[in-house]
Amino acid sequence: MSFREKSAWVMGAIMLATGVFYAQLVAGAPQAPVIGPLIPYVLAVVVLSVVAQIGLAIASPREANAPADEREKIVIDRAGHWSGMVMGVLAVAACATYVALPSGGMLFHHIIGALIVAQLAEYVFQIVLFRRPI
């Protein structure tokens, strides 16, 4: 398993765990100011990501410093393109939800949720594409 695939697995797990954490914060207090759940979520993502990437780099320092090869560049580009489409669909869905249920706070949470799901989708696409011939 390449360093970038390991990184995608770890970051996908972090995005999934912190996304569930954010959803629980929002579900616990849906009418609270939007910044309330956002700050602990961002702090959790930053701290866990830095710790995980440092751990991966310590485990395989040569791979961590190597630039992406041609195949990895294609996988990363394609996964980013597909996750952008996921983000677009979810953003439109969030806007449609706002039209039906006008609440600025919930629109904010839906857009943040769309960003989280799109980022998670990017890691999933990377893992799938790393395991397939291109």
mmCIF file of N, CA and C in Angstrom:
data_model
loop_
_atom_site.group_PDB
_atom_site.id
_atom_site.type_symbol
_atom_site.label_atom_id
_atom_site.label_comp_id
_atom_site.label_asym_id
_atom_site.label_seq_id
_atom_site.Cartn_x
_atom_site.Cartn_y
_atom_site.Cartn_z
ATOM 1 N N MET A 1 0.863 -1.175 0.000
ATOM 2 C CA MET A 1 0.000 0.000 0.000
ATOM 3 C C MET A 1 0.906 1.234 0.000
ATOM 4 N N SER A 2 0.628 2.160 -0.908
ATOM 5 C CA SER A 2 1.465 3.351 -1.021
ATOM 6 C C SER A 2 1.195 4.325 0.128
ATOM 7 N N PHE A 3 2.116 5.257 0.291
ATOM 8 C CA PHE A 3 1.962 6.257 1.350
ATOM 9 C C PHE A 3 0.683 7.071 1.152
ATOM 10 N N ARG A 4 0.403 7.430 -0.097
ATOM 11 C CA ARG A 4 -0.785 8.249 -0.359
ATOM 12 C C ARG A 4 -2.074 7.481 -0.103
ATOM 13 N N GLU A 5 -2.072 6.180 -0.366
ATOM 14 C CA GLU A 5 -3.255 5.388 -0.052
ATOM 15 C C GLU A 5 -3.427 5.286 1.467
ATOM 16 N N LYS A 6 -2.335 5.065 2.190
ATOM 17 C CA LYS A 6 -2.423 5.042 3.652
ATOM 18 C C LYS A 6 -2.955 6.368 4.172
ATOM 19 N N SER A 7 -2.447 7.442 3.596
ATOM 20 C CA SER A 7 -2.903 8.772 4.017
ATOM 21 C C SER A 7 -4.387 8.950 3.726
ATOM 22 N N ALA A 8 -4.847 8.458 2.571
ATOM 23 C CA ALA A 8 -6.273 8.571 2.239
ATOM 24 C C ALA A 8 -7.123 7.778 3.220
ATOM 25 N N TRP A 9 -6.673 6.587 3.593
ATOM 26 C CA TRP A 9 -7.409 5.785 4.584
ATOM 27 C C TRP A 9 -7.513 6.533 5.909
ATOM 28 N N VAL A 10 -6.379 7.048 6.381
ATOM 29 C CA VAL A 10 -6.364 7.724 7.682
ATOM 30 C C VAL A 10 -7.202 8.998 7.638
ATOM 31 N N MET A 11 -7.030 9.783 6.593
ATOM 32 C CA MET A 11 -7.780 11.040 6.514
ATOM 33 C C MET A 11 -9.278 10.783 6.310
ATOM 34 N N GLY A 12 -9.610 9.730 5.566
ATOM 35 C CA GLY A 12 -11.021 9.368 5.412
ATOM 36 C C GLY A 12 -11.638 8.987 6.755
ATOM 37 N N ALA A 13 -10.894 8.230 7.544
ATOM 38 C CA ALA A 13 -11.397 7.852 8.867
ATOM 39 C C ALA A 13 -11.564 9.082 9.759
ATOM 40 N N ILE A 14 -10.617 10.001 9.657
ATOM 41 C CA ILE A 14 -10.718 11.232 10.457
ATOM 42 C C ILE A 14 -11.928 12.050 10.012
ATOM 43 N N MET A 15 -12.126 12.167 8.707
ATOM 44 C CA MET A 15 -13.276 12.954 8.215
ATOM 45 C C MET A 15 -14.590 12.308 8.624
ATOM 46 N N LEU A 16 -14.642 10.973 8.576
ATOM 47 C CA LEU A 16 -15.861 10.272 8.981
ATOM 48 C C LEU A 16 -16.136 10.492 10.472
ATOM 49 N N ALA A 17 -15.119 10.303 11.295
ATOM 50 C CA ALA A 17 -15.300 10.449 12.746
ATOM 51 C C ALA A 17 -15.667 11.886 13.120
ATOM 52 N N THR A 18 -14.954 12.852 12.539
ATOM 53 C CA THR A 18 -15.250 14.239 12.893
ATOM 54 C C THR A 18 -16.575 14.702 12.277
ATOM 55 N N GLY A 19 -16.945 14.133 11.131
ATOM 56 C CA GLY A 19 -18.250 14.466 10.542
ATOM 57 C C GLY A 19 -19.390 13.985 11.425
ATOM 58 N N VAL A 20 -19.250 12.785 11.969
ATOM 59 C CA VAL A 20 -20.265 12.271 12.895
ATOM 60 C C VAL A 20 -20.293 13.137 14.159
ATOM 61 N N PHE A 21 -19.114 13.541 14.621
ATOM 62 C CA PHE A 21 -19.016 14.425 15.794
ATOM 63 C C PHE A 21 -19.754 15.749 15.526
ATOM 64 N N TYR A 22 -19.531 16.336 14.345
ATOM 65 C CA TYR A 22 -20.201 17.593 13.997
ATOM 66 C C TYR A 22 -21.718 17.402 13.925
ATOM 67 N N ALA A 23 -22.147 16.296 13.301
ATOM 68 C CA ALA A 23 -23.591 16.032 13.194
ATOM 69 C C ALA A 23 -24.229 15.896 14.566
ATOM 70 N N GLN A 24 -23.516 15.253 15.499
ATOM 71 C CA GLN A 24 -24.049 15.116 16.856
ATOM 72 C C GLN A 24 -24.135 16.462 17.556
ATOM 73 N N LEU A 25 -23.134 17.316 17.336
ATOM 74 C CA LEU A 25 -23.179 18.653 17.944
ATOM 75 C C LEU A 25 -24.358 19.451 17.409
ATOM 76 N N VAL A 26 -24.576 19.385 16.100
ATOM 77 C CA VAL A 26 -25.683 20.134 15.494
ATOM 78 C C VAL A 26 -27.019 19.549 15.924
ATOM 79 N N ALA A 27 -27.131 18.221 15.950
ATOM 80 C CA ALA A 27 -28.388 17.585 16.353
ATOM 81 C C ALA A 27 -28.708 17.867 17.819
ATOM 82 N N GLY A 28 -27.678 18.031 18.632
ATOM 83 C CA GLY A 28 -27.881 18.296 20.051
ATOM 84 C C GLY A 28 -28.413 19.688 20.334
ATOM 85 N N ALA A 29 -28.073 20.635 19.462
ATOM 86 C CA ALA A 29 -28.529 22.017 19.655
ATOM 87 C C ALA A 29 -28.729 22.665 18.286
ATOM 88 N N PRO A 30 -29.822 22.301 17.598
ATOM 89 C CA PRO A 30 -30.000 22.789 16.220
ATOM 90 C C PRO A 30 -30.216 24.302 16.112
ATOM 91 N N GLN A 31 -30.697 24.943 17.147
ATOM 92 C CA GLN A 31 -30.954 26.382 17.088
ATOM 93 C C GLN A 31 -29.823 27.207 17.696
ATOM 94 N N ALA A 32 -28.756 26.551 18.130
ATOM 95 C CA ALA A 32 -27.615 27.260 18.716
ATOM 96 C C ALA A 32 -26.904 28.058 17.627
ATOM 97 N N PRO A 33 -26.136 29.082 18.016
ATOM 98 C CA PRO A 33 -25.361 29.819 17.009
ATOM 99 C C PRO A 33 -24.470 28.868 16.220
ATOM 100 N N VAL A 34 -24.322 29.147 14.910
ATOM 101 C CA VAL A 34 -23.635 28.224 14.021
ATOM 102 C C VAL A 34 -22.153 28.056 14.368
ATOM 103 N N ILE A 35 -21.573 29.037 15.011
ATOM 104 C CA ILE A 35 -20.149 28.954 15.321
ATOM 105 C C ILE A 35 -19.894 27.943 16.435
ATOM 106 N N GLY A 36 -20.908 27.649 17.261
ATOM 107 C CA GLY A 36 -20.742 26.732 18.387
ATOM 108 C C GLY A 36 -20.204 25.371 17.989
ATOM 109 N N PRO A 37 -20.869 24.650 17.097
ATOM 110 C CA PRO A 37 -20.345 23.335 16.712
ATOM 111 C C PRO A 37 -19.160 23.416 15.759
ATOM 112 N N LEU A 38 -19.009 24.528 15.072
ATOM 113 C CA LEU A 38 -17.951 24.630 14.062
ATOM 114 C C LEU A 38 -16.558 24.673 14.685
ATOM 115 N N ILE A 39 -16.393 25.391 15.776
ATOM 116 C CA ILE A 39 -15.062 25.542 16.383
ATOM 117 C C ILE A 39 -14.504 24.205 16.869
ATOM 118 N N PRO A 40 -15.269 23.418 17.657
ATOM 119 C CA PRO A 40 -14.691 22.126 18.071
ATOM 120 C C PRO A 40 -14.452 21.190 16.898
ATOM 121 N N TYR A 41 -15.296 21.274 15.879
ATOM 122 C CA TYR A 41 -15.105 20.422 14.705
ATOM 123 C C TYR A 41 -13.801 20.775 13.993
ATOM 124 N N VAL A 42 -13.580 22.055 13.740
ATOM 125 C CA VAL A 42 -12.364 22.478 13.033
ATOM 126 C C VAL A 42 -11.120 22.128 13.850
ATOM 127 N N LEU A 43 -11.174 22.380 15.147
ATOM 128 C CA LEU A 43 -10.030 22.031 16.001
ATOM 129 C C LEU A 43 -9.748 20.527 15.969
ATOM 130 N N ALA A 44 -10.800 19.721 16.022
ATOM 131 C CA ALA A 44 -10.614 18.266 15.984
ATOM 132 C C ALA A 44 -10.001 17.832 14.659
ATOM 133 N N VAL A 45 -10.492 18.384 13.551
ATOM 134 C CA VAL A 45 -9.961 18.006 12.239
ATOM 135 C C VAL A 45 -8.485 18.404 12.122
ATOM 136 N N VAL A 46 -8.158 19.609 12.535
ATOM 137 C CA VAL A 46 -6.773 20.087 12.406
ATOM 138 C C VAL A 46 -5.833 19.258 13.271
ATOM 139 N N VAL A 47 -6.184 19.073 14.532
ATOM 140 C CA VAL A 47 -5.297 18.341 15.444
ATOM 141 C C VAL A 47 -5.135 16.888 15.002
ATOM 142 N N LEU A 48 -6.237 16.226 14.708
ATOM 143 C CA LEU A 48 -6.150 14.818 14.297
ATOM 144 C C LEU A 48 -5.399 14.660 12.976
ATOM 145 N N SER A 49 -5.622 15.572 12.039
ATOM 146 C CA SER A 49 -4.929 15.493 10.751
ATOM 147 C C SER A 49 -3.422 15.671 10.919
ATOM 148 N N VAL A 50 -3.031 16.649 11.708
ATOM 149 C CA VAL A 50 -1.598 16.892 11.916
ATOM 150 C C VAL A 50 -0.952 15.700 12.612
ATOM 151 N N VAL A 51 -1.591 15.204 13.655
ATOM 152 C CA VAL A 51 -1.041 14.056 14.381
ATOM 153 C C VAL A 51 -0.949 12.837 13.462
ATOM 154 N N ALA A 52 -1.982 12.589 12.685
ATOM 155 C CA ALA A 52 -1.981 11.425 11.787
ATOM 156 C C ALA A 52 -0.909 11.549 10.709
ATOM 157 N N GLN A 53 -0.786 12.723 10.110
ATOM 158 C CA GLN A 53 0.218 12.894 9.064
ATOM 159 C C GLN A 53 1.635 12.804 9.622
ATOM 160 N N ILE A 54 1.843 13.316 10.821
ATOM 161 C CA ILE A 54 3.162 13.172 11.460
ATOM 162 C C ILE A 54 3.446 11.701 11.735
ATOM 163 N N GLY A 55 2.453 10.980 12.227
ATOM 164 C CA GLY A 55 2.634 9.553 12.479
ATOM 165 C C GLY A 55 2.954 8.783 11.212
ATOM 166 N N LEU A 56 2.254 9.080 10.124
ATOM 167 C CA LEU A 56 2.522 8.414 8.848
ATOM 168 C C LEU A 56 3.919 8.768 8.343
ATOM 169 N N ALA A 57 4.294 10.019 8.482
ATOM 170 C CA ALA A 57 5.617 10.441 8.008
ATOM 171 C C ALA A 57 6.737 9.804 8.823
ATOM 172 N N ILE A 58 6.527 9.627 10.124
ATOM 173 C CA ILE A 58 7.537 8.965 10.961
ATOM 174 C C ILE A 58 7.634 7.490 10.580
ATOM 175 N N ALA A 59 6.487 6.875 10.274
ATOM 176 C CA ALA A 59 6.481 5.449 9.924
ATOM 177 C C ALA A 59 7.183 5.177 8.595
ATOM 178 N N SER A 60 7.074 6.087 7.651
ATOM 179 C CA SER A 60 7.719 5.874 6.344
ATOM 180 C C SER A 60 8.228 7.214 5.814
ATOM 181 N N PRO A 61 9.361 7.685 6.348
ATOM 182 C CA PRO A 61 9.851 9.023 5.999
ATOM 183 C C PRO A 61 10.259 9.172 4.529
ATOM 184 N N ARG A 62 10.780 8.114 3.937
ATOM 185 C CA ARG A 62 11.225 8.228 2.543
ATOM 186 C C ARG A 62 10.032 8.432 1.604
ATOM 187 N N GLU A 63 8.950 7.676 1.837
ATOM 188 C CA GLU A 63 7.752 7.816 1.004
ATOM 189 C C GLU A 63 7.051 9.156 1.246
ATOM 190 N N ALA A 64 7.108 9.640 2.498
ATOM 191 C CA ALA A 64 6.418 10.887 2.818
ATOM 192 C C ALA A 64 7.026 12.078 2.085
ATOM 193 N N ASN A 65 8.329 12.028 1.871
ATOM 194 C CA ASN A 65 8.995 13.150 1.208
ATOM 195 C C ASN A 65 9.061 12.997 -0.304
ATOM 196 N N ALA A 66 8.676 11.839 -0.822
ATOM 197 C CA ALA A 66 8.736 11.621 -2.270
ATOM 198 C C ALA A 66 7.577 12.325 -2.964
ATOM 199 N N PRO A 67 7.845 12.901 -4.122
ATOM 200 C CA PRO A 67 6.734 13.522 -4.860
ATOM 201 C C PRO A 67 5.821 12.435 -5.425
ATOM 202 N N ALA A 68 4.586 12.818 -5.727
ATOM 203 C CA ALA A 68 3.622 11.871 -6.300
ATOM 204 C C ALA A 68 4.088 11.460 -7.695
ATOM 205 N N ASP A 69 3.964 10.140 -7.985
ATOM 206 C CA ASP A 69 4.322 9.696 -9.324
ATOM 207 C C ASP A 69 3.155 9.989 -10.286
ATOM 208 N N GLU A 70 3.343 9.634 -11.557
ATOM 209 C CA GLU A 70 2.331 9.974 -12.566
ATOM 210 C C GLU A 70 0.980 9.335 -12.257
ATOM 211 N N ARG A 71 1.010 8.071 -11.853
ATOM 212 C CA ARG A 71 -0.248 7.388 -11.552
ATOM 213 C C ARG A 71 -0.950 8.043 -10.355
ATOM 214 N N GLU A 72 -0.190 8.374 -9.309
ATOM 215 C CA GLU A 72 -0.781 9.009 -8.132
ATOM 216 C C GLU A 72 -1.363 10.381 -8.474
ATOM 217 N N LYS A 73 -0.685 11.103 -9.356
ATOM 218 C CA LYS A 73 -1.212 12.408 -9.765
ATOM 219 C C LYS A 73 -2.552 12.255 -10.479
ATOM 220 N N ILE A 74 -2.661 11.245 -11.343
ATOM 221 C CA ILE A 74 -3.920 11.009 -12.056
ATOM 222 C C ILE A 74 -5.023 10.639 -11.065
ATOM 223 N N VAL A 75 -4.704 9.760 -10.124
ATOM 224 C CA VAL A 75 -5.690 9.335 -9.128
ATOM 225 C C VAL A 75 -6.156 10.528 -8.300
ATOM 226 N N ILE A 76 -5.230 11.330 -7.853
ATOM 227 C CA ILE A 76 -5.586 12.474 -7.008
ATOM 228 C C ILE A 76 -6.418 13.484 -7.795
ATOM 229 N N ASP A 77 -6.041 13.728 -9.049
ATOM 230 C CA ASP A 77 -6.812 14.657 -9.881
ATOM 231 C C ASP A 77 -8.224 14.146 -10.128
ATOM 232 N N ARG A 78 -8.329 12.862 -10.488
ATOM 233 C CA ARG A 78 -9.644 12.289 -10.790
ATOM 234 C C ARG A 78 -10.535 12.264 -9.545
ATOM 235 N N ALA A 79 -9.975 11.901 -8.411
ATOM 236 C CA ALA A 79 -10.751 11.871 -7.169
ATOM 237 C C ALA A 79 -11.214 13.284 -6.796
ATOM 238 N N GLY A 80 -10.358 14.261 -7.000
ATOM 239 C CA GLY A 80 -10.744 15.640 -6.715
ATOM 240 C C GLY A 80 -11.845 16.122 -7.644
ATOM 241 N N HIS A 81 -11.771 15.709 -8.900
ATOM 242 C CA HIS A 81 -12.812 16.088 -9.861
ATOM 243 C C HIS A 81 -14.155 15.477 -9.468
ATOM 244 N N TRP A 82 -14.167 14.206 -9.163
ATOM 245 C CA TRP A 82 -15.419 13.534 -8.799
ATOM 246 C C TRP A 82 -15.984 14.069 -7.489
ATOM 247 N N SER A 83 -15.126 14.348 -6.523
ATOM 248 C CA SER A 83 -15.644 14.876 -5.255
ATOM 249 C C SER A 83 -16.186 16.293 -5.434
ATOM 250 N N GLY A 84 -15.653 17.020 -6.407
ATOM 251 C CA GLY A 84 -16.216 18.329 -6.716
ATOM 252 C C GLY A 84 -17.647 18.212 -7.212
ATOM 253 N N MET A 85 -17.896 17.158 -7.989
ATOM 254 C CA MET A 85 -19.273 16.938 -8.441
ATOM 255 C C MET A 85 -20.179 16.587 -7.273
ATOM 256 N N VAL A 86 -19.670 15.794 -6.340
ATOM 257 C CA VAL A 86 -20.447 15.460 -5.141
ATOM 258 C C VAL A 86 -20.774 16.742 -4.381
ATOM 259 N N MET A 87 -19.767 17.604 -4.240
ATOM 260 C CA MET A 87 -19.980 18.878 -3.531
ATOM 261 C C MET A 87 -21.042 19.720 -4.228
ATOM 262 N N GLY A 88 -20.992 19.794 -5.546
ATOM 263 C CA GLY A 88 -21.977 20.579 -6.288
ATOM 264 C C GLY A 88 -23.391 20.063 -6.091
ATOM 265 N N VAL A 89 -23.565 18.763 -6.187
ATOM 266 C CA VAL A 89 -24.898 18.173 -6.011
ATOM 267 C C VAL A 89 -25.416 18.442 -4.603
ATOM 268 N N LEU A 90 -24.561 18.261 -3.612
ATOM 269 C CA LEU A 90 -24.992 18.470 -2.230
ATOM 270 C C LEU A 90 -25.258 19.942 -1.934
ATOM 271 N N ALA A 91 -24.505 20.848 -2.552
ATOM 272 C CA ALA A 91 -24.763 22.279 -2.350
ATOM 273 C C ALA A 91 -26.107 22.666 -2.951
ATOM 274 N N VAL A 92 -26.417 22.129 -4.122
ATOM 275 C CA VAL A 92 -27.729 22.405 -4.728
ATOM 276 C C VAL A 92 -28.829 21.811 -3.852
ATOM 277 N N ALA A 93 -28.617 20.616 -3.320
ATOM 278 C CA ALA A 93 -29.603 20.008 -2.423
ATOM 279 C C ALA A 93 -29.795 20.857 -1.167
ATOM 280 N N ALA A 94 -28.707 21.420 -0.651
ATOM 281 C CA ALA A 94 -28.813 22.287 0.530
ATOM 282 C C ALA A 94 -29.624 23.533 0.204
ATOM 283 N N CYS A 95 -29.403 24.100 -0.970
ATOM 284 C CA CYS A 95 -30.162 25.282 -1.383
ATOM 285 C C CYS A 95 -31.640 24.936 -1.581
ATOM 286 N N ALA A 96 -31.917 23.769 -2.150
ATOM 287 C CA ALA A 96 -33.312 23.339 -2.327
ATOM 288 C C ALA A 96 -33.978 23.148 -0.972
ATOM 289 N N THR A 97 -33.243 22.630 -0.014
ATOM 290 C CA THR A 97 -33.778 22.474 1.340
ATOM 291 C C THR A 97 -34.079 23.838 1.950
ATOM 292 N N TYR A 98 -33.208 24.810 1.658
ATOM 293 C CA TYR A 98 -33.432 26.162 2.185
ATOM 294 C C TYR A 98 -34.697 26.770 1.606
ATOM 295 N N VAL A 99 -34.969 26.507 0.327
ATOM 296 C CA VAL A 99 -36.190 27.031 -0.292
ATOM 297 C C VAL A 99 -37.415 26.452 0.407
ATOM 298 N N ALA A 100 -37.368 25.168 0.729
ATOM 299 C CA ALA A 100 -38.504 24.511 1.378
ATOM 300 C C ALA A 100 -38.606 24.884 2.850
ATOM 301 N N LEU A 101 -37.460 24.962 3.527
ATOM 302 C CA LEU A 101 -37.435 25.262 4.961
ATOM 303 C C LEU A 101 -36.441 26.388 5.210
ATOM 304 N N PRO A 102 -36.875 27.641 5.051
ATOM 305 C CA PRO A 102 -35.915 28.748 5.152
ATOM 306 C C PRO A 102 -35.375 28.956 6.568
ATOM 307 N N SER A 103 -34.161 28.502 6.754
ATOM 308 C CA SER A 103 -33.440 28.705 8.013
ATOM 309 C C SER A 103 -31.976 28.883 7.645
ATOM 310 N N GLY A 104 -31.449 30.069 7.882
ATOM 311 C CA GLY A 104 -30.061 30.343 7.536
ATOM 312 C C GLY A 104 -29.087 29.466 8.295
ATOM 313 N N GLY A 105 -29.388 29.184 9.553
ATOM 314 C CA GLY A 105 -28.516 28.336 10.358
ATOM 315 C C GLY A 105 -28.431 26.925 9.799
ATOM 316 N N MET A 106 -29.573 26.391 9.407
ATOM 317 C CA MET A 106 -29.558 25.030 8.858
ATOM 318 C C MET A 106 -28.909 25.009 7.475
ATOM 319 N N LEU A 107 -29.079 26.079 6.697
ATOM 320 C CA LEU A 107 -28.374 26.141 5.407
ATOM 321 C C LEU A 107 -26.871 26.082 5.643
ATOM 322 N N PHE A 108 -26.398 26.811 6.631
ATOM 323 C CA PHE A 108 -24.971 26.778 6.981
ATOM 324 C C PHE A 108 -24.532 25.354 7.331
ATOM 325 N N HIS A 109 -25.282 24.699 8.195
ATOM 326 C CA HIS A 109 -24.913 23.338 8.596
ATOM 327 C C HIS A 109 -24.981 22.370 7.417
ATOM 328 N N HIS A 110 -25.964 22.554 6.533
ATOM 329 C CA HIS A 110 -26.053 21.682 5.358
ATOM 330 C C HIS A 110 -24.849 21.883 4.438
ATOM 331 N N ILE A 111 -24.411 23.113 4.274
ATOM 332 C CA ILE A 111 -23.244 23.370 3.420
ATOM 333 C C ILE A 111 -21.979 22.794 4.067
ATOM 334 N N ILE A 112 -21.830 22.973 5.370
ATOM 335 C CA ILE A 112 -20.677 22.363 6.060
ATOM 336 C C ILE A 112 -20.744 20.843 5.927
ATOM 337 N N GLY A 113 -21.929 20.281 6.072
ATOM 338 C CA GLY A 113 -22.088 18.837 5.887
ATOM 339 C C GLY A 113 -21.724 18.413 4.476
ATOM 340 N N ALA A 114 -22.097 19.243 3.495
ATOM 341 C CA ALA A 114 -21.748 18.934 2.102
ATOM 342 C C ALA A 114 -20.232 18.955 1.911
ATOM 343 N N LEU A 115 -19.566 19.906 2.526
ATOM 344 C CA LEU A 115 -18.101 19.958 2.447
ATOM 345 C C LEU A 115 -17.469 18.722 3.078
ATOM 346 N N ILE A 116 -17.999 18.305 4.218
ATOM 347 C CA ILE A 116 -17.462 17.130 4.898
ATOM 348 C C ILE A 116 -17.671 15.889 4.044
ATOM 349 N N VAL A 117 -18.866 15.715 3.516
ATOM 350 C CA VAL A 117 -19.154 14.522 2.704
ATOM 351 C C VAL A 117 -18.325 14.533 1.424
ATOM 352 N N ALA A 118 -18.176 15.708 0.806
ATOM 353 C CA ALA A 118 -17.369 15.783 -0.423
ATOM 354 C C ALA A 118 -15.910 15.442 -0.143
ATOM 355 N N GLN A 119 -15.387 15.901 0.988
ATOM 356 C CA GLN A 119 -14.002 15.570 1.328
ATOM 357 C C GLN A 119 -13.854 14.084 1.630
ATOM 358 N N LEU A 120 -14.823 13.533 2.331
ATOM 359 C CA LEU A 120 -14.813 12.092 2.591
ATOM 360 C C LEU A 120 -14.891 11.325 1.274
ATOM 361 N N ALA A 121 -15.737 11.796 0.362
ATOM 362 C CA ALA A 121 -15.860 11.143 -0.953
ATOM 363 C C ALA A 121 -14.537 11.190 -1.709
ATOM 364 N N GLU A 122 -13.807 12.281 -1.595
ATOM 365 C CA GLU A 122 -12.522 12.371 -2.283
ATOM 366 C C GLU A 122 -11.564 11.287 -1.778
ATOM 367 N N TYR A 123 -11.515 11.068 -0.477
ATOM 368 C CA TYR A 123 -10.641 10.022 0.046
ATOM 369 C C TYR A 123 -11.115 8.638 -0.390
ATOM 370 N N VAL A 124 -12.421 8.429 -0.404
ATOM 371 C CA VAL A 124 -12.948 7.133 -0.859
ATOM 372 C C VAL A 124 -12.599 6.919 -2.336
ATOM 373 N N PHE A 125 -12.778 7.950 -3.155
ATOM 374 C CA PHE A 125 -12.424 7.825 -4.581
ATOM 375 C C PHE A 125 -10.934 7.539 -4.743
ATOM 376 N N GLN A 126 -10.111 8.194 -3.950
ATOM 377 C CA GLN A 126 -8.671 7.928 -4.030
ATOM 378 C C GLN A 126 -8.367 6.465 -3.694
ATOM 379 N N ILE A 127 -8.968 5.965 -2.638
ATOM 380 C CA ILE A 127 -8.716 4.577 -2.243
ATOM 381 C C ILE A 127 -9.162 3.620 -3.341
ATOM 382 N N VAL A 128 -10.347 3.847 -3.883
ATOM 383 C CA VAL A 128 -10.853 2.977 -4.953
ATOM 384 C C VAL A 128 -9.942 3.050 -6.172
ATOM 385 N N LEU A 129 -9.537 4.259 -6.552
ATOM 386 C CA LEU A 129 -8.706 4.405 -7.748
ATOM 387 C C LEU A 129 -7.290 3.881 -7.526
ATOM 388 N N PHE A 130 -6.760 3.984 -6.317
ATOM 389 C CA PHE A 130 -5.440 3.416 -6.042
ATOM 390 C C PHE A 130 -5.455 1.902 -6.181
ATOM 391 N N ARG A 131 -6.593 1.278 -5.952
ATOM 392 C CA ARG A 131 -6.683 -0.181 -5.999
ATOM 393 C C ARG A 131 -7.057 -0.706 -7.371
ATOM 394 N N ARG A 132 -7.374 0.200 -8.316
ATOM 395 C CA ARG A 132 -7.741 -0.215 -9.676
ATOM 396 C C ARG A 132 -6.631 0.178 -10.641
ATOM 397 N N PRO A 133 -6.486 -0.584 -11.728
ATOM 398 C CA PRO A 133 -5.538 -0.147 -12.763
ATOM 399 C C PRO A 133 -6.101 1.062 -13.503
ATOM 400 N N ILE A 134 -5.217 2.005 -13.799
ATOM 401 C CA ILE A 134 -5.651 3.204 -14.539
ATOM 402 C C ILE A 134 -5.023 3.192 -15.908
#
